[in-house]
Coordinates of C-alpha atoms and ligand atoms in Angstrom, one line a residue:
X284 CA 115.2 174.6 209.2
X285 CA 113.8 172.2 211.6
X286 CA 113.7 168.6 210.5
X287 CA 110.4 167.1 211.5
X288 CA 110.5 164.0 209.3
X289 CA 109.0 161.1 211.1
X290 CA 107.7 163.2 213.9
X291 CA 104.9 165.2 212.4
X292 CA 101.6 163.9 211.2
X293 CA 99.5 165.8 208.8
X294 CA 95.9 165.1 209.8
X295 CA 94.5 166.7 206.7
X296 CA 95.9 163.8 204.7
X297 CA 93.3 161.1 203.9
X298 CA 93.8 157.7 205.6
X299 CA 96.1 155.3 203.9
X300 CA 94.3 153.2 201.4
X301 CA 94.5 150.0 203.3
X302 CA 92.9 151.7 206.4
X303 CA 90.3 153.2 204.3
X304 CA 89.4 149.8 202.8
X305 CA 89.5 148.2 206.3
X306 CA 87.1 150.8 207.5
X307 CA 84.7 150.2 204.6
X308 CA 84.9 146.5 205.2
X309 CA 83.9 147.0 208.8
X310 CA 81.0 149.2 207.9
X311 CA 79.7 146.5 205.6
X312 CA 79.1 144.1 208.5
X313 CA 78.8 141.1 206.2
X314 CA 77.4 137.9 207.6
X315 CA 80.1 135.2 208.1
X316 CA 78.7 132.9 205.4
X317 CA 79.1 135.5 202.7
X318 CA 82.4 135.5 200.8
X319 CA 83.5 138.9 199.5
X320 CA 85.2 139.1 196.2
X321 CA 86.9 142.5 195.8
X322 CA 86.5 143.6 192.2
X323 CA 89.8 145.2 191.4
X324 CA 89.3 145.7 187.6
X325 CA 90.8 148.9 186.3
X326 CA 92.6 149.5 189.6
X327 CA 96.4 149.1 189.8
X328 CA 98.2 146.4 191.7
X329 CA 99.0 148.7 194.6
X330 CA 95.3 149.0 195.4
X331 CA 95.1 145.2 195.5
X332 CA 98.1 145.3 197.8
X333 CA 96.3 147.8 200.1
X334 CA 93.2 145.6 200.1
X335 CA 95.3 142.6 200.9
X336 CA 96.8 144.5 203.9
X337 CA 93.2 145.2 205.0
X338 CA 92.7 141.4 205.1
X339 CA 91.1 140.7 201.7
X340 CA 92.2 137.6 199.8
X341 CA 89.6 137.1 197.0
X342 CA 90.0 139.4 194.0
X343 CA 87.9 139.6 190.8
X344 CA 89.1 140.7 187.4
X345 CA 87.2 140.9 184.1
X346 CA 90.1 141.1 181.6
X347 CA 92.7 138.4 181.2
X348 CA 95.6 140.5 180.1
X349 CA 95.0 143.2 182.7
X350 CA 94.8 140.5 185.4
X351 CA 98.0 138.7 184.3
X352 CA 100.0 142.0 184.5
X353 CA 98.8 142.7 188.0
X354 CA 99.3 139.1 189.2
X355 CA 103.0 139.4 188.0
X356 CA 103.4 142.4 190.2
X357 CA 101.8 140.6 193.2
X358 CA 103.8 137.4 193.1
X359 CA 104.9 137.9 196.6
X360 CA 101.3 137.5 197.9
X361 CA 100.9 133.8 197.4
X362 CA 97.5 133.3 199.1
X363 CA 95.3 135.4 196.8
X364 CA 92.4 133.6 195.2
X365 CA 91.7 135.0 191.7
X366 CA 88.2 135.1 190.3
X367 CA 87.5 135.7 186.7
X368 CA 84.2 137.6 186.4
X369 CA 84.1 138.9 182.8
X370 CA 82.8 137.5 179.6
X371 CA 85.2 134.7 178.5
X372 CA 85.9 133.9 174.9
X373 CA 86.7 130.2 174.2
X374 CA 90.1 131.2 172.7
X375 CA 91.1 132.6 176.1
X376 CA 90.0 129.6 178.1
X377 CA 93.5 128.3 178.6
X378 CA 94.8 131.6 179.9
X379 CA 91.8 131.9 182.2
X380 CA 92.5 128.4 183.6
X381 CA 96.2 129.2 184.1
X382 CA 95.6 132.4 185.9
X383 CA 92.3 132.0 187.8
X384 CA 91.0 129.7 190.5
X385 CA 87.4 130.6 189.9
X386 CA 85.5 131.4 186.8
X387 CA 82.1 133.0 187.5
X388 CA 81.1 133.5 184.0
X389 CA 80.6 130.2 182.2
X390 CA 77.8 131.2 179.8
X391 CA 77.8 128.6 177.0
X392 CA 78.1 124.9 176.4
X393 CA 80.9 125.5 174.0
X394 CA 82.9 127.5 176.6
X395 CA 82.2 124.9 179.3
X396 CA 83.4 122.0 177.1
X397 CA 86.5 123.9 176.1
X398 CA 87.3 124.7 179.8
X399 CA 86.7 121.1 180.8
X400 CA 89.1 119.8 178.1
X401 CA 91.9 122.2 178.9
X402 CA 91.4 121.8 182.7
X403 CA 92.0 118.0 182.1
X404 CA 95.2 118.8 180.1
X405 CA 96.4 121.2 182.8
X406 CA 95.4 119.0 185.7
X407 CA 93.3 121.8 187.1
X408 CA 89.8 121.7 188.6
X409 CA 88.5 125.3 188.7
X410 CA 85.3 126.2 190.6
X411 CA 82.9 127.5 188.0
X412 CA 79.6 129.4 188.2
X413 CA 77.0 129.2 185.5
X414 CA 76.0 132.7 184.5
X415 CA 72.3 133.0 184.1
X416 CA 70.2 135.6 182.4
X417 CA 66.7 135.5 183.8
X418 CA 65.5 138.7 182.2
X419 CA 66.3 139.7 178.7
X420 CA 69.3 142.0 178.7
X421 CA 71.1 143.0 175.5
X422 CA 74.2 143.9 177.5
X423 CA 74.7 140.6 179.2
X424 CA 75.7 137.1 178.4
X425 CA 74.2 134.1 180.2
X426 CA 71.9 131.2 180.0
X427 CA 68.1 131.6 180.1
X428 CA 66.4 129.3 182.5
X429 CA 65.1 127.0 179.8
X430 CA 68.4 126.9 177.9
X431 CA 70.2 126.0 181.1
X432 CA 67.8 123.2 182.0
X433 CA 68.2 121.8 178.5
X434 CA 72.0 121.6 178.7
X435 CA 72.1 120.3 182.2
X436 CA 72.8 116.6 181.2
X437 CA 75.7 117.8 179.0
X438 CA 77.1 120.0 181.8
X439 CA 76.8 117.1 184.3
X440 CA 79.3 115.2 182.2
X441 CA 82.1 117.7 182.4
X442 CA 84.1 116.0 185.2
X443 CA 87.1 118.3 185.3
X444 CA 85.1 121.5 186.2
X445 CA 83.6 122.0 189.6
X446 CA 80.3 123.4 188.3
X447 CA 79.1 124.4 191.7
X448 CA 77.7 127.9 191.3
X449 CA 75.2 130.3 189.8
X450 CA 76.1 133.8 188.9
X451 CA 73.5 136.4 188.1
X452 CA 73.6 140.1 187.4
X453 CA 70.2 141.9 187.3
X454 CA 69.6 144.2 184.3
X455 CA 70.2 147.9 184.9
X456 CA 67.3 150.0 186.1
X457 CA 65.1 147.5 188.0
X458 CA 63.1 148.6 191.0
X459 CA 64.1 147.2 194.3
X460 CA 61.3 144.8 194.5
X461 CA 62.1 143.5 191.0
X462 CA 65.8 143.2 191.9
X463 CA 64.8 141.2 195.0
X464 CA 62.6 138.8 193.0
X465 CA 65.3 138.5 190.3
X466 CA 67.8 137.3 192.9
X467 CA 65.2 134.9 194.4
X468 CA 64.6 133.4 191.0
X469 CA 68.3 132.9 190.5
X470 CA 68.6 131.2 193.8
X471 CA 65.6 129.0 193.1
X472 CA 67.1 128.0 189.8
X473 CA 70.3 126.9 191.4
X474 CA 68.4 124.9 194.0
X475 CA 66.4 123.2 191.3
X476 CA 69.5 122.2 189.5
X477 CA 71.0 120.8 192.7
X478 CA 67.9 118.8 193.3
X479 CA 67.4 117.6 189.7
X480 CA 66.3 114.0 189.5
X481 CA 68.4 112.6 186.7
X482 CA 71.4 114.9 186.3
X483 CA 71.9 117.1 189.4
X484 CA 74.8 119.6 189.7
X485 CA 76.1 120.3 193.2
X486 CA 75.2 124.0 193.1
X487 CA 76.1 125.6 196.4
X488 CA 77.7 128.9 195.5
X489 CA 75.5 131.9 194.7
X490 CA 77.6 134.7 193.2
X491 CA 75.2 137.6 193.1
X492 CA 75.2 141.1 194.4
X493 CA 77.3 144.1 193.5
X494 CA 77.8 147.5 195.2
X495 CA 74.3 148.7 194.2
X496 CA 72.3 145.7 195.3
X497 CA 74.3 143.3 197.5
X498 CA 71.9 143.5 200.6
X499 CA 69.1 142.3 198.4
X500 CA 71.2 139.5 197.0
X501 CA 72.2 138.4 200.5
X502 CA 68.6 138.4 201.6
X503 CA 67.8 136.1 198.6
X504 CA 70.6 133.6 199.4
X505 CA 73.8 135.0 197.9
X506 CA 76.9 133.6 199.6
X507 CA 79.4 135.4 197.3
X508 CA 79.1 139.1 196.6
X509 CA 81.4 140.9 194.1
X510 CA 82.1 144.5 195.2
X511 CA 84.2 147.1 193.4
X512 CA 82.9 150.6 193.9
X513 CA 82.0 150.1 197.6
X514 CA 85.5 149.1 198.5
X515 CA 87.6 151.1 196.1
X516 CA 85.6 154.1 195.0
X517 CA 84.3 154.8 191.5
X518 CA 86.1 153.6 188.4
X519 CA 87.0 156.1 185.6
Ligands
LIG239 C1 82.5 145.4 187.8 C2 81.8 144.2 188.2 C3 81.4 144.1 189.6 C4 81.6 145.1 190.6 O1 80.7 146.2 190.4 P1 80.5 147.4 191.5 O2 79.2 148.0 191.1 O3 81.7 148.3 191.3 O4 80.5 146.8 192.8 C5 80.8 142.9 190.0 N1 80.6 141.9 189.1 C6 81.0 142.0 187.8 C7 80.7 140.8 186.9 C8 81.6 143.1 187.3 O5 81.9 143.2 186.0

């Protein structure tokens, strides 16, 4: 028997995961002003590790417990920024603040107030996005345009949160042109909040665009996109 360990390379093997992710990243050719959040939900921590090796530092998760378990396994990677992107119940606000730097899915005044109160207690000041729902969508949470304008003065008083972003997900099944105008409306809504006469919010992050639609989102002004499938393949 000839020992070939370490000397042979099997070219039929797929690329190691981190190289695969690095390759996909390169193909994306994202503009410099666009921050990429790698959505690692349902994938184990070694996939996050591979993405980290490929240079990614922002990771998005949508379930608190799942994220905490992975974070524990990745303690040796100190410079990851964790983004919570799922629906957040008020009773999980504390855990979310303890384990995430960003919360993209602030979708009610009750939740916003709870987050603000606990952020004060914990001495944290998370960056938050207001999740908006510009078209009716039974599968999604979020503020309608008019609801959001109504609560603006209340939101402006929450001094412990950095309410600096808008997050929007188009309903499933829109045409490309409809998706485009959906993102444009979300962008315009954020701008109008930033320019509000009495109670402006410093909205400057536009978290919109997923694997299916991120080029349209970027064209409409997105500067944060959240990609899962494009980077990691399909989820089961
Ligand atoms: C799952 C998820 C994504 C990523 O979706 P892909 O289509 O896999 O890119 C982005 N944002 C949110 C809120 C998600 O839940």
